[in-house]
Coordinates of C-alpha atoms in Angstrom, one line a residue:
M1 CA 33.2 25.3 -14.1
I2 CA 36.4 25.7 -12.0
P3 CA 37.7 23.4 -9.3
G4 CA 36.7 24.9 -5.9
E5 CA 33.8 26.8 -7.4
I6 CA 30.5 26.8 -5.5
L7 CA 27.7 25.0 -7.4
I8 CA 24.0 24.3 -6.8
A9 CA 23.5 20.6 -7.6
N10 CA 20.2 18.7 -7.9
L11 CA 20.7 15.8 -5.5
N12 CA 18.2 13.3 -4.0
V13 CA 17.6 15.7 -1.1
G14 CA 16.9 18.6 -3.5
A15 CA 18.9 21.6 -4.5
T16 CA 22.1 21.5 -2.5
I17 CA 25.0 23.9 -2.3
V18 CA 28.3 22.1 -3.0
R19 CA 31.9 22.7 -4.1
L20 CA 33.5 21.3 -7.3
Q21 CA 36.6 19.2 -6.6
E22 CA 37.4 18.1 -10.1
E23 CA 35.8 17.1 -13.5
K24 CA 37.0 13.8 -14.9
K25 CA 35.8 11.5 -17.6
G26 CA 32.5 13.4 -18.0
R27 CA 31.7 13.2 -14.2
L28 CA 31.9 15.8 -11.5
S29 CA 33.5 15.1 -8.1
I30 CA 31.7 17.4 -5.6
L31 CA 32.4 18.1 -2.0
L32 CA 29.2 17.9 0.1
D33 CA 30.9 18.7 3.4
K34 CA 34.4 18.5 4.8
N35 CA 34.9 14.8 4.3
K36 CA 32.1 13.7 2.0
L37 CA 32.4 13.4 -1.7
A38 CA 30.0 12.4 -4.5
R39 CA 30.3 11.9 -8.3
I40 CA 27.5 13.2 -10.4
P41 CA 26.9 13.9 -14.2
P42 CA 27.2 17.5 -15.3
D43 CA 23.4 17.8 -16.0
R44 CA 22.7 17.6 -12.3
I45 CA 24.2 21.1 -11.9
L46 CA 21.5 23.8 -11.5
L47 CA 23.8 26.8 -11.2
A48 CA 27.5 27.5 -11.4
T49 CA 27.9 30.5 -9.2
G50 CA 31.5 31.4 -10.3
V51 CA 32.3 32.0 -6.6
L52 CA 35.6 30.6 -5.4
P53 CA 35.6 30.6 -1.5
H54 CA 39.0 31.1 0.2
G55 CA 38.4 28.1 2.5
P56 CA 35.8 25.9 4.3
A57 CA 34.7 28.7 6.6
T58 CA 33.9 31.0 3.6
F59 CA 32.0 28.2 1.9
E60 CA 29.9 27.5 5.0
D61 CA 29.1 31.2 5.3
F62 CA 27.9 31.3 1.7
R63 CA 25.8 28.2 2.2
A64 CA 24.2 29.5 5.4
R65 CA 23.4 32.9 3.9
A66 CA 21.9 31.4 0.7
E67 CA 19.8 28.9 2.6
A68 CA 18.5 31.6 4.9
A69 CA 17.7 33.8 2.0
A70 CA 15.8 31.0 0.2
K71 CA 13.4 30.7 3.2
N72 CA 12.4 34.4 2.7
I73 CA 11.5 34.0 -0.9
D74 CA 7.7 33.8 -1.7
L75 CA 7.3 32.6 -5.3
S76 CA 3.5 32.6 -5.2
E77 CA 3.2 36.3 -6.1
V78 CA 5.7 36.0 -9.0
W79 CA 3.9 32.9 -10.3
E80 CA 0.5 34.8 -10.2
I81 CA 2.1 37.4 -12.5
L82 CA 3.7 35.0 -14.9
S83 CA 1.1 32.2 -15.0
E84 CA -1.1 34.3 -17.3
D85 CA 1.5 34.5 -20.1
Q86 CA 2.8 31.0 -19.8
E87 CA 6.2 31.9 -21.1
A88 CA 9.4 30.3 -19.8
I89 CA 11.7 32.8 -18.0
S90 CA 15.4 32.7 -17.2
L91 CA 16.7 32.6 -13.7
E92 CA 18.2 36.1 -14.0
A93 CA 14.9 37.6 -15.3
L94 CA 13.0 35.9 -12.5
A95 CA 15.5 37.3 -10.0
E96 CA 14.9 40.8 -11.3
L97 CA 11.2 40.5 -10.5
I98 CA 12.1 39.7 -6.9
W99 CA 15.2 41.9 -6.4
P100 CA 15.0 44.8 -9.0
S101 CA 18.3 46.3 -7.8
T102 CA 20.2 43.8 -5.6
I103 CA 20.8 40.7 -7.6
N104 CA 23.9 38.8 -6.4
D105 CA 25.3 35.3 -6.2
I106 CA 23.6 34.7 -2.8
N107 CA 20.2 35.7 -4.2
L108 CA 20.6 33.6 -7.3
S109 CA 21.6 30.6 -5.3
A110 CA 18.7 31.1 -2.9
L111 CA 16.3 31.5 -5.8
V112 CA 17.4 28.2 -7.4
I113 CA 16.9 26.4 -4.1
Q114 CA 13.4 27.8 -3.7
L115 CA 12.4 27.1 -7.3
E116 CA 13.3 23.4 -6.7
L117 CA 11.3 23.4 -3.5
R118 CA 8.3 25.0 -5.2
S119 CA 8.2 22.8 -8.3
D120 CA 4.5 22.9 -7.9
L121 CA 4.6 26.5 -9.3
F122 CA 7.5 26.3 -11.8
E123 CA 8.9 23.6 -14.0
R124 CA 12.5 23.7 -14.9
T125 CA 13.0 23.1 -18.6
A126 CA 15.8 23.8 -21.1
G127 CA 17.7 26.0 -18.6
K128 CA 14.6 28.2 -17.9
Y129 CA 11.6 28.1 -15.6
Q130 CA 8.1 27.6 -17.0
P131 CA 5.2 28.7 -14.8
R132 CA 2.6 25.9 -14.4
T133 CA -1.0 26.5 -15.3
R134 CA -3.5 27.1 -12.6
E135 CA -5.2 23.8 -13.3
T136 CA -1.9 21.9 -13.0
V137 CA -1.1 23.7 -9.8
E138 CA -4.5 22.8 -8.3
K139 CA -3.9 19.1 -9.2
I140 CA -0.5 19.1 -7.7
H141 CA -1.8 20.7 -4.5
L142 CA -4.6 18.1 -4.3
Q143 CA -2.0 15.4 -4.7
Q144 CA 0.2 16.9 -2.1
Q145 CA -2.8 17.2 0.3
R146 CA -3.6 13.5 -0.3
E147 CA 0.0 12.5 0.3
A148 CA 0.0 14.5 3.5
E149 CA -3.2 12.9 4.7
N150 CA -1.9 9.4 3.8
T151 CA 1.3 10.1 5.8
R152 CA -0.8 11.2 8.8
D153 CA -3.0 8.1 8.4
A154 CA 0.1 5.8 8.3
K155 CA 1.6 7.4 11.4
E156 CA -1.7 7.1 13.3
L157 CA -2.0 3.4 12.2
V158 CA 1.5 2.7 13.3
I159 CA 1.0 4.2 16.7
S160 CA -2.3 2.3 17.2
L161 CA -0.7 -1.0 16.1
R162 CA 2.2 -0.4 18.5
N163 CA -0.4 -0.2 21.3
S164 CA -2.1 -3.4 20.0
H165 CA -5.2 -2.0 18.5
L166 CA -6.6 -0.3 15.4
P167 CA -7.6 3.4 15.1
G168 CA -11.1 4.0 16.3
I169 CA -12.4 5.0 12.9
M170 CA -10.4 3.7 10.0
T171 CA -9.8 5.7 6.9
K172 CA -9.8 4.1 3.5
H173 CA -6.0 4.5 3.3
Q174 CA -5.6 2.9 6.7
E175 CA -7.8 0.0 5.6
S176 CA -5.6 -0.5 2.5
L177 CA -2.4 -0.4 4.7
V178 CA -3.9 -3.1 7.0
N179 CA -4.7 -5.2 4.0
L180 CA -1.1 -4.7 2.8
L181 CA 0.2 -5.9 6.2
K182 CA -2.1 -8.9 6.1
G183 CA -0.8 -9.7 2.7
Y184 CA 2.8 -9.4 3.9
A185 CA 2.2 -11.6 6.9
V186 CA 0.9 -14.3 4.5
H187 CA 3.1 -13.9 1.5
G188 CA 6.3 -12.3 3.0
E189 CA 8.9 -11.4 0.4
D190 CA 6.7 -12.6 -2.5
L191 CA 4.4 -9.6 -1.9
P192 CA 4.9 -7.0 -4.7
R193 CA 4.6 -4.0 -2.3
R194 CA 6.7 -5.5 0.4
S195 CA 8.9 -2.4 0.8
K196 CA 5.9 -0.3 2.1
A197 CA 5.1 -3.2 4.5
H198 CA 8.7 -3.2 5.7
E199 CA 8.5 0.5 6.4
L200 CA 5.3 0.1 8.5
V201 CA 6.6 -2.9 10.5
E202 CA 9.9 -1.3 11.2
A203 CA 8.1 1.9 12.3
A204 CA 5.9 -0.1 14.7
I205 CA 8.6 -2.3 16.1
P206 CA 12.0 -0.8 15.4
G207 CA 15.0 -3.1 15.2
T208 CA 13.1 -6.3 14.4
R209 CA 14.9 -8.8 12.1
D210 CA 12.1 -11.2 11.1
L211 CA 9.8 -8.7 9.6
Q212 CA 7.2 -11.2 8.3
R213 CA 6.9 -12.9 11.7
T214 CA 6.8 -9.5 13.5
C215 CA 4.1 -8.3 11.1
F216 CA 1.9 -11.4 12.0
E217 CA 2.4 -10.8 15.7
I218 CA 1.5 -7.1 15.4
L219 CA -1.8 -8.0 13.6
A220 CA -2.5 -10.8 16.1
R221 CA -2.1 -8.5 19.0
A222 CA -4.6 -6.1 17.3
D223 CA -7.1 -9.0 16.9
I224 CA -6.8 -8.8 13.1
F225 CA -5.4 -12.3 13.0
D226 CA -5.9 -15.1 15.5
Q227 CA -2.7 -16.5 17.1
N228 CA -3.5 -19.8 15.5
E229 CA -4.4 -18.3 12.1
F230 CA -4.3 -20.6 9.1
L231 CA -2.0 -18.5 7.0
E232 CA -1.4 -21.2 4.5
L233 CA -5.2 -21.2 3.7
T234 CA -5.0 -17.6 2.9
K235 CA -1.8 -18.0 0.9
L236 CA -3.4 -20.8 -1.1
G237 CA -6.5 -18.7 -1.7
I238 CA -8.8 -21.0 0.1
P239 CA -11.9 -19.0 1.2
R240 CA -13.2 -19.4 4.8
E241 CA -16.3 -17.3 4.4
F242 CA -19.1 -17.5 1.9
P243 CA -20.3 -14.7 -0.3
V244 CA -23.4 -12.9 0.8
K245 CA -25.3 -14.1 -2.3
A246 CA -24.5 -17.8 -1.6
L247 CA -25.7 -17.4 2.0
E248 CA -29.0 -15.7 0.8
E249 CA -29.5 -18.6 -1.7
A250 CA -28.9 -21.1 1.1
Q251 CA -31.7 -19.5 3.2
L252 CA -34.0 -19.5 0.3
I253 CA -33.4 -23.2 -0.4
K254 CA -33.8 -24.0 3.3
R255 CA -37.3 -22.5 3.2
L256 CA -38.4 -24.1 0.0
A257 CA -36.5 -27.5 0.1
I258 CA -37.6 -28.4 -3.4
P259 CA -35.6 -31.3 -4.8
I260 CA -34.1 -30.7 -8.3
G261 CA -33.6 -33.4 -10.9
D262 CA -35.0 -36.9 -11.2
P263 CA -37.8 -37.9 -8.8
R264 CA -36.5 -39.6 -5.6
E265 CA -38.1 -42.5 -3.7
D266 CA -39.5 -41.4 -0.3
L267 CA -37.8 -43.6 2.4
S268 CA -38.9 -41.5 5.4
N269 CA -40.9 -44.4 6.7
L270 CA -37.7 -46.4 7.4
E271 CA -35.8 -46.3 10.6
I272 CA -32.5 -44.9 9.4
I273 CA -29.6 -44.6 11.8
T274 CA -26.6 -42.3 11.1
I275 CA -23.2 -43.9 11.5
D276 CA -21.2 -40.7 12.2
D277 CA -19.3 -40.0 15.4
E278 CA -21.2 -38.4 18.2
G279 CA -19.6 -35.0 17.7
T280 CA -20.1 -35.0 14.0
V281 CA -21.9 -31.9 12.7
D282 CA -22.5 -33.1 9.1
R283 CA -24.5 -36.3 9.6
D284 CA -24.5 -37.4 6.0
D285 CA -24.0 -41.2 6.2
A286 CA -26.6 -43.6 7.5
I287 CA -27.8 -47.2 7.3
S288 CA -31.2 -48.9 7.6
L289 CA -32.2 -52.6 8.0
E290 CA -35.4 -54.2 6.8
N291 CA -36.9 -57.7 7.2
T292 CA -37.8 -59.2 3.8
I293 CA -39.3 -62.5 2.7
S294 CA -35.9 -63.8 1.8
G295 CA -34.0 -62.3 4.7
Y296 CA -32.8 -58.7 5.3
R297 CA -32.2 -55.7 3.2
L298 CA -29.4 -53.4 4.3
G299 CA -29.8 -49.8 3.1
V300 CA -26.8 -47.5 2.8
H301 CA -27.9 -43.9 2.6
I302 CA -25.6 -41.0 1.4
T303 CA -26.7 -37.5 1.5
D304 CA -27.0 -35.9 -1.9
A305 CA -27.0 -32.2 -1.2
G306 CA -26.8 -31.5 -4.9
T307 CA -30.5 -32.4 -5.2
L308 CA -31.3 -29.1 -3.6
V309 CA -28.6 -27.0 -5.2
P310 CA -29.6 -25.1 -8.4
K311 CA -27.2 -25.7 -11.2
S312 CA -24.9 -22.7 -11.9
G313 CA -26.5 -21.0 -8.8
E314 CA -24.5 -19.1 -6.2
I315 CA -23.9 -22.1 -4.0
D316 CA -23.0 -24.3 -7.0
I317 CA -20.4 -21.8 -8.2
E318 CA -18.9 -21.5 -4.7
A319 CA -18.8 -25.3 -4.3
D320 CA -17.1 -25.6 -7.6
H321 CA -14.4 -23.3 -6.4
R322 CA -13.9 -25.2 -3.2
M323 CA -14.3 -28.7 -4.7
A324 CA -14.6 -30.4 -1.2
S325 CA -14.8 -29.7 2.5
L326 CA -11.4 -29.3 4.1
Y327 CA -11.1 -31.1 7.5
L328 CA -8.3 -29.7 9.7
P329 CA -7.6 -30.6 13.4
E330 CA -8.8 -27.3 14.7
R331 CA -11.7 -26.5 12.2
T332 CA -13.5 -27.5 9.1
I333 CA -13.6 -25.4 5.9
P334 CA -17.0 -26.5 4.4
M335 CA -17.8 -26.8 0.7
L336 CA -21.4 -25.7 1.4
P337 CA -22.7 -23.1 3.8
D338 CA -23.4 -24.3 7.3
S339 CA -26.9 -22.9 7.2
F340 CA -27.6 -25.2 4.3
T341 CA -25.9 -28.4 5.4
H342 CA -26.7 -28.4 9.1
S343 CA -30.5 -27.9 8.6

Protein backbone atom coordinates (compact mmCIF):
# COMPACT_ATOMS: atom_id res chain seq x y z
CA MET A 1 0.00 0.00 0.00
CA ILE A 2 1.29 3.45 -0.98
CA PRO A 3 0.63 6.73 0.87
CA GLY A 4 -2.19 8.55 -0.89
CA GLU A 5 -3.65 5.33 -2.33
CA ILE A 6 -7.41 4.84 -2.34
CA LEU A 7 -8.47 1.97 -0.06
CA ILE A 8 -11.74 0.29 0.88
CA ALA A 9 -11.75 -0.08 4.68
CA ASN A 10 -14.13 -2.01 6.91
CA LEU A 11 -15.23 0.60 9.45
CA ASN A 12 -18.09 0.67 11.94
CA VAL A 13 -20.35 2.20 9.29
CA GLY A 14 -19.47 -0.54 6.78
CA ALA A 15 -17.21 -0.60 3.74
CA THR A 16 -15.85 2.95 3.33
CA ILE A 17 -13.69 4.52 0.63
CA VAL A 18 -10.67 6.21 2.26
CA ARG A 19 -7.13 7.36 1.45
CA LEU A 20 -3.96 6.04 3.08
CA GLN A 21 -1.92 8.75 4.75
CA GLU A 22 0.85 6.62 6.27
CA GLU A 23 1.68 3.24 7.75
CA LYS A 24 3.44 3.36 11.11
CA LYS A 25 4.09 0.79 13.83
CA GLY A 26 1.74 -1.74 12.32
CA ARG A 27 -1.18 0.73 12.09
CA LEU A 28 -2.61 2.62 9.15
CA SER A 29 -3.49 6.30 9.27
CA ILE A 30 -6.39 6.84 6.87
CA LEU A 31 -8.06 10.02 5.70
CA LEU A 32 -11.84 9.80 5.91
CA ASP A 33 -12.48 13.26 4.53
CA LYS A 34 -10.56 16.53 4.26
CA ASN A 35 -9.91 16.95 7.98
CA LYS A 36 -10.77 13.65 9.62
CA LEU A 37 -8.18 10.96 10.33
CA ALA A 38 -8.44 7.49 11.82
CA ARG A 39 -5.93 4.80 12.77
CA ILE A 40 -6.83 1.19 12.01
CA PRO A 41 -5.06 -2.21 11.80
CA PRO A 42 -4.13 -3.46 8.32
CA ASP A 43 -6.64 -6.34 8.50
CA ARG A 44 -9.46 -3.81 8.25
CA ILE A 45 -8.52 -3.11 4.63
CA LEU A 46 -10.87 -4.87 2.20
CA LEU A 47 -9.28 -3.65 -1.00
CA ALA A 48 -6.16 -1.70 -1.98
CA THR A 49 -7.13 -0.18 -5.34
CA GLY A 50 -3.66 0.97 -6.37
CA VAL A 51 -5.27 4.26 -7.47
CA LEU A 52 -3.37 7.46 -6.53
CA PRO A 53 -5.68 10.45 -7.03
CA HIS A 54 -4.12 13.78 -8.01
CA GLY A 55 -5.99 15.67 -5.31
CA PRO A 56 -9.10 15.84 -3.13
CA ALA A 57 -11.38 16.50 -6.09
CA THR A 58 -10.19 13.38 -7.92
CA PHE A 59 -10.63 11.31 -4.76
CA GLU A 60 -14.17 12.60 -4.21
CA ASP A 61 -15.02 11.84 -7.84
CA PHE A 62 -13.75 8.26 -7.45
CA ARG A 63 -15.75 7.81 -4.25
CA ALA A 64 -18.95 9.20 -5.77
CA ARG A 65 -18.69 7.00 -8.87
CA ALA A 66 -17.93 3.84 -6.85
CA GLU A 67 -20.78 4.41 -4.41
CA ALA A 68 -23.20 5.08 -7.28
CA ALA A 69 -22.05 1.91 -9.07
CA ALA A 70 -22.53 -0.14 -5.88
CA LYS A 71 -26.21 0.81 -5.80
CA ASN A 72 -26.71 -0.73 -9.24
CA ILE A 73 -25.23 -4.13 -8.36
CA ASP A 74 -27.71 -6.95 -7.76
CA LEU A 75 -25.88 -9.84 -6.09
CA SER A 76 -28.93 -12.07 -5.76
CA GLU A 77 -28.61 -13.49 -9.30
CA VAL A 78 -24.91 -14.22 -8.83
CA TRP A 79 -25.62 -15.84 -5.47
CA GLU A 80 -28.29 -18.06 -7.08
CA ILE A 81 -25.65 -19.37 -9.49
CA LEU A 82 -22.88 -19.86 -6.92
CA SER A 83 -24.91 -21.14 -3.96
CA GLU A 84 -25.29 -24.58 -5.50
CA ASP A 85 -21.52 -25.26 -5.62
CA GLN A 86 -20.69 -23.67 -2.25
CA GLU A 87 -17.17 -22.77 -3.34
CA ALA A 88 -15.41 -19.60 -2.22
CA ILE A 89 -14.72 -17.20 -5.07
CA SER A 90 -12.23 -14.36 -5.44
CA LEU A 91 -13.30 -10.75 -5.86
CA GLU A 92 -11.95 -10.65 -9.40
CA ALA A 93 -13.75 -13.86 -10.43
CA LEU A 94 -16.98 -12.56 -8.93
CA ALA A 95 -16.53 -9.30 -10.83
CA GLU A 96 -16.12 -11.22 -14.11
CA LEU A 97 -19.57 -12.76 -13.60
CA ILE A 98 -21.10 -9.29 -13.32
CA TRP A 99 -18.94 -7.36 -15.83
CA PRO A 100 -17.47 -9.89 -18.30
CA SER A 101 -15.52 -7.24 -20.23
CA THR A 102 -15.47 -4.00 -18.23
CA ILE A 103 -13.72 -4.69 -14.91
CA ASN A 104 -11.98 -1.61 -13.50
CA ASP A 105 -11.06 -0.10 -10.14
CA ILE A 106 -14.43 1.63 -9.85
CA ASN A 107 -16.30 -1.64 -10.41
CA LEU A 108 -14.10 -3.61 -7.98
CA SER A 109 -14.57 -0.95 -5.30
CA ALA A 110 -18.32 -0.90 -5.90
CA LEU A 111 -18.47 -4.69 -5.67
CA VAL A 112 -16.62 -4.73 -2.33
CA ILE A 113 -19.04 -2.15 -0.94
CA GLN A 114 -22.06 -4.15 -2.08
CA LEU A 115 -20.64 -7.45 -0.79
CA GLU A 116 -20.33 -5.92 2.67
CA LEU A 117 -23.89 -4.63 2.45
CA ARG A 118 -25.18 -8.04 1.33
CA SER A 119 -23.38 -10.12 3.92
CA ASP A 120 -26.62 -12.11 4.06
CA LEU A 121 -25.65 -13.69 0.72
CA PHE A 122 -21.84 -13.89 0.91
CA GLU A 123 -19.42 -14.36 3.78
CA ARG A 124 -15.93 -12.88 3.49
CA THR A 125 -13.33 -15.44 4.49
CA ALA A 126 -9.57 -15.73 3.85
CA GLY A 127 -9.64 -13.03 1.18
CA LYS A 128 -12.45 -14.70 -0.77
CA TYR A 129 -16.25 -14.68 -0.71
CA GLN A 130 -18.20 -17.78 0.30
CA PRO A 131 -21.85 -17.95 -0.87
CA ARG A 132 -24.07 -18.82 2.06
CA THR A 133 -26.43 -21.78 1.96
CA ARG A 134 -30.11 -21.24 1.25
CA GLU A 135 -30.98 -22.33 4.76
CA THR A 136 -28.57 -19.80 6.25
CA VAL A 137 -29.87 -17.02 4.02
CA GLU A 138 -33.46 -17.79 5.05
CA LYS A 139 -32.49 -17.65 8.73
CA ILE A 140 -30.68 -14.33 8.23
CA HIS A 141 -33.66 -12.87 6.39
CA LEU A 142 -36.04 -13.98 9.15
CA GLN A 143 -33.75 -12.40 11.73
CA GLN A 144 -33.58 -9.19 9.70
CA GLN A 145 -37.36 -9.19 9.41
CA ARG A 146 -37.73 -9.59 13.18
CA GLU A 147 -35.24 -6.81 13.79
CA ALA A 148 -37.12 -4.53 11.39
CA GLU A 149 -40.41 -5.34 13.12
CA ASN A 150 -38.84 -4.72 16.54
CA THR A 151 -37.52 -1.38 15.33
CA ARG A 152 -41.00 -0.39 14.11
CA ASP A 153 -42.53 -1.56 17.39
CA ALA A 154 -40.03 0.51 19.39
CA LYS A 155 -40.71 3.64 17.30
CA GLU A 156 -44.47 3.20 17.68
CA LEU A 157 -44.11 2.72 21.44
CA VAL A 158 -41.93 5.83 21.77
CA ILE A 159 -44.47 7.93 19.84
CA SER A 160 -47.31 6.63 22.03
CA LEU A 161 -45.41 7.27 25.28
CA ARG A 162 -44.54 10.74 24.06
CA ASN A 163 -48.29 11.32 23.82
CA SER A 164 -48.94 9.83 27.30
CA HIS A 165 -50.50 6.52 26.31
CA LEU A 166 -49.67 3.02 25.14
CA PRO A 167 -50.27 1.61 21.64
CA GLY A 168 -53.81 0.34 21.17
CA ILE A 169 -52.76 -3.28 20.72
CA MET A 170 -49.39 -4.10 22.23
CA THR A 171 -47.04 -6.52 20.50
CA LYS A 172 -44.93 -8.91 22.58
CA HIS A 173 -41.84 -6.85 21.84
CA GLN A 174 -43.57 -3.67 22.99
CA GLU A 175 -44.63 -5.43 26.18
CA SER A 176 -41.03 -6.46 26.81
CA LEU A 177 -39.87 -2.86 26.22
CA VAL A 178 -42.47 -1.52 28.68
CA ASN A 179 -41.26 -4.06 31.25
CA LEU A 180 -37.70 -2.90 30.54
CA LEU A 181 -38.71 0.72 31.18
CA LYS A 182 -40.50 -0.28 34.38
CA GLY A 183 -37.35 -2.06 35.50
CA TYR A 184 -35.24 1.00 34.72
CA ALA A 185 -37.63 3.31 36.58
CA VAL A 186 -37.21 1.07 39.63
CA HIS A 187 -33.56 -0.03 39.47
CA GLY A 188 -31.97 2.78 37.46
CA GLU A 189 -28.32 2.25 36.56
CA ASP A 190 -28.30 -1.14 38.33
CA LEU A 191 -30.45 -2.56 35.53
CA PRO A 192 -28.40 -4.86 33.23
CA ARG A 193 -30.07 -3.63 29.98
CA ARG A 194 -30.04 0.03 30.96
CA SER A 195 -28.49 1.15 27.64
CA LYS A 196 -31.65 0.13 25.73
CA ALA A 197 -33.78 1.91 28.34
CA HIS A 198 -31.60 5.02 27.90
CA GLU A 199 -32.23 4.89 24.17
CA LEU A 200 -36.02 4.68 24.60
CA VAL A 201 -36.24 7.45 27.20
CA GLU A 202 -34.02 9.78 25.17
CA ALA A 203 -36.11 9.10 22.07
CA ALA A 204 -39.33 9.90 23.95
CA ILE A 205 -38.01 13.00 25.76
CA PRO A 206 -34.88 14.30 23.99
CA GLY A 207 -32.35 16.25 26.03
CA THR A 208 -33.39 14.95 29.44
CA ARG A 209 -30.68 14.63 32.11
CA ASP A 210 -32.28 12.55 34.85
CA LEU A 211 -33.16 9.54 32.72
CA GLN A 212 -34.49 7.39 35.56
CA ARG A 213 -36.81 10.11 36.87
CA THR A 214 -37.96 10.95 33.34
CA CYS A 215 -38.62 7.26 32.69
CA PHE A 216 -40.89 7.10 35.76
CA GLU A 217 -42.75 10.26 34.70
CA ILE A 218 -43.30 8.88 31.19
CA LEU A 219 -44.78 5.68 32.61
CA ALA A 220 -46.90 7.57 35.13
CA ARG A 221 -48.39 9.77 32.40
CA ALA A 222 -49.25 6.62 30.47
CA ASP A 223 -50.99 5.19 33.60
CA ILE A 224 -48.46 2.36 33.87
CA PHE A 225 -47.35 3.69 37.24
CA ASP A 226 -49.24 5.79 39.75
CA GLN A 227 -47.66 9.14 40.57
CA ASN A 228 -47.33 7.87 44.15
CA GLU A 229 -46.06 4.44 43.12
CA PHE A 230 -44.13 2.53 45.79
CA LEU A 231 -41.04 1.92 43.72
CA GLU A 232 -39.07 0.73 46.72
CA LEU A 233 -41.52 -2.16 47.16
CA THR A 234 -40.85 -3.27 43.61
CA LYS A 235 -37.12 -2.79 44.04
CA LEU A 236 -37.17 -4.95 47.17
CA GLY A 237 -39.26 -7.59 45.41
CA ILE A 238 -42.26 -7.19 47.72
CA PRO A 239 -45.34 -8.49 45.84
CA ARG A 240 -48.51 -6.42 45.89
CA GLU A 241 -50.78 -8.88 44.12
CA PHE A 242 -51.51 -12.51 44.94
CA PRO A 243 -51.05 -15.38 42.50
CA VAL A 244 -54.24 -16.69 40.92
CA LYS A 245 -53.84 -20.08 42.63
CA ALA A 246 -53.65 -18.43 46.07
CA LEU A 247 -56.83 -16.43 45.34
CA GLU A 248 -58.64 -19.57 44.16
CA GLU A 249 -57.61 -21.40 47.31
CA ALA A 250 -58.87 -18.48 49.42
CA GLN A 251 -62.29 -18.72 47.80
CA LEU A 252 -62.39 -22.46 48.42
CA ILE A 253 -61.45 -22.05 52.09
CA LYS A 254 -64.03 -19.29 52.43
CA ARG A 255 -66.77 -21.66 51.25
CA LEU A 256 -65.67 -24.65 53.35
CA ALA A 257 -64.32 -22.89 56.48
CA ILE A 258 -63.03 -26.17 57.93
CA PRO A 259 -60.58 -25.66 60.84
CA ILE A 260 -57.27 -27.49 60.55
CA GLY A 261 -55.29 -28.88 63.47
CA ASP A 262 -56.25 -29.42 67.11
CA PRO A 263 -59.94 -29.07 68.06
CA ARG A 264 -60.90 -25.56 69.24
CA GLU A 265 -63.34 -24.58 71.98
CA ASP A 266 -66.48 -22.92 70.63
CA LEU A 267 -66.79 -19.46 72.28
CA SER A 268 -69.41 -18.08 69.92
CA ASN A 269 -71.86 -17.83 72.82
CA LEU A 270 -69.75 -15.08 74.40
CA GLU A 271 -70.23 -11.39 73.73
CA ILE A 272 -66.85 -10.57 72.21
CA ILE A 273 -65.93 -6.98 71.38
CA THR A 274 -63.19 -6.06 68.93
CA ILE A 275 -60.70 -3.45 70.14
CA ASP A 276 -59.50 -2.24 66.74
CA ASP A 277 -59.97 1.29 65.47
CA GLU A 278 -63.19 2.19 63.73
CA GLY A 279 -61.58 2.24 60.31
CA THR A 280 -59.68 -1.01 60.77
CA VAL A 281 -60.38 -3.57 58.08
CA ASP A 282 -58.67 -6.55 59.71
CA ARG A 283 -60.52 -6.93 63.01
CA ASP A 284 -58.32 -9.57 64.54
CA ASP A 285 -58.08 -8.54 68.24
CA ALA A 286 -60.98 -8.68 70.71
CA ILE A 287 -61.87 -9.07 74.38
CA SER A 288 -64.71 -10.61 76.35
CA LEU A 289 -65.78 -10.27 79.99
CA GLU A 290 -67.65 -12.94 82.00
CA ASN A 291 -69.05 -13.07 85.53
CA THR A 292 -67.69 -16.00 87.51
CA ILE A 293 -68.23 -17.29 91.06
CA SER A 294 -65.01 -15.72 92.19
CA GLY A 295 -65.21 -12.52 90.11
CA TYR A 296 -64.65 -11.85 86.41
CA ARG A 297 -62.87 -13.63 83.64
CA LEU A 298 -61.26 -11.44 80.98
CA GLY A 299 -60.88 -13.15 77.63
CA VAL A 300 -58.26 -11.95 75.13
CA HIS A 301 -59.03 -13.23 71.66
CA ILE A 302 -56.46 -13.21 68.80
CA THR A 303 -57.40 -14.36 65.34
CA ASP A 304 -55.56 -17.50 64.28
CA ALA A 305 -55.94 -17.51 60.49
CA GLY A 306 -53.53 -20.41 60.30
CA THR A 307 -56.32 -22.65 61.54
CA LEU A 308 -57.94 -22.41 58.12
CA VAL A 309 -54.78 -22.40 55.98
CA PRO A 310 -53.64 -25.79 54.63
CA LYS A 311 -49.97 -26.42 55.34
CA SER A 312 -47.78 -26.03 52.22
CA GLY A 313 -50.84 -24.85 50.29
CA GLU A 314 -50.82 -21.87 47.92
CA ILE A 315 -51.75 -19.35 50.64
CA ASP A 316 -49.25 -20.85 53.07
CA ILE A 317 -46.43 -20.58 50.50
CA GLU A 318 -47.32 -16.96 49.66
CA ALA A 319 -47.57 -16.03 53.37
CA ASP A 320 -44.16 -17.58 53.93
CA HIS A 321 -42.74 -15.31 51.22
CA ARG A 322 -44.33 -12.20 52.71
CA MET A 323 -43.71 -13.05 56.40
CA ALA A 324 -46.11 -10.34 57.64
CA SER A 325 -48.52 -7.64 56.55
CA LEU A 326 -46.79 -4.40 55.67
CA TYR A 327 -48.55 -1.26 56.93
CA LEU A 328 -47.77 1.95 55.07
CA PRO A 329 -49.36 5.40 55.47
CA GLU A 330 -51.13 5.15 52.10
CA ARG A 331 -51.92 1.43 51.92
CA THR A 332 -51.42 -2.01 53.41
CA ILE A 333 -49.60 -4.89 51.72
CA PRO A 334 -51.35 -7.91 53.30
CA MET A 335 -49.79 -11.24 54.12
CA LEU A 336 -53.03 -13.08 53.29
CA PRO A 337 -55.55 -12.35 50.50
CA ASP A 338 -58.24 -9.81 51.37
CA SER A 339 -60.96 -12.21 50.24
CA PHE A 340 -59.72 -14.59 52.94
CA THR A 341 -59.09 -12.24 55.88
CA HIS A 342 -61.99 -9.84 55.42
CA SER A 343 -64.64 -12.53 55.38
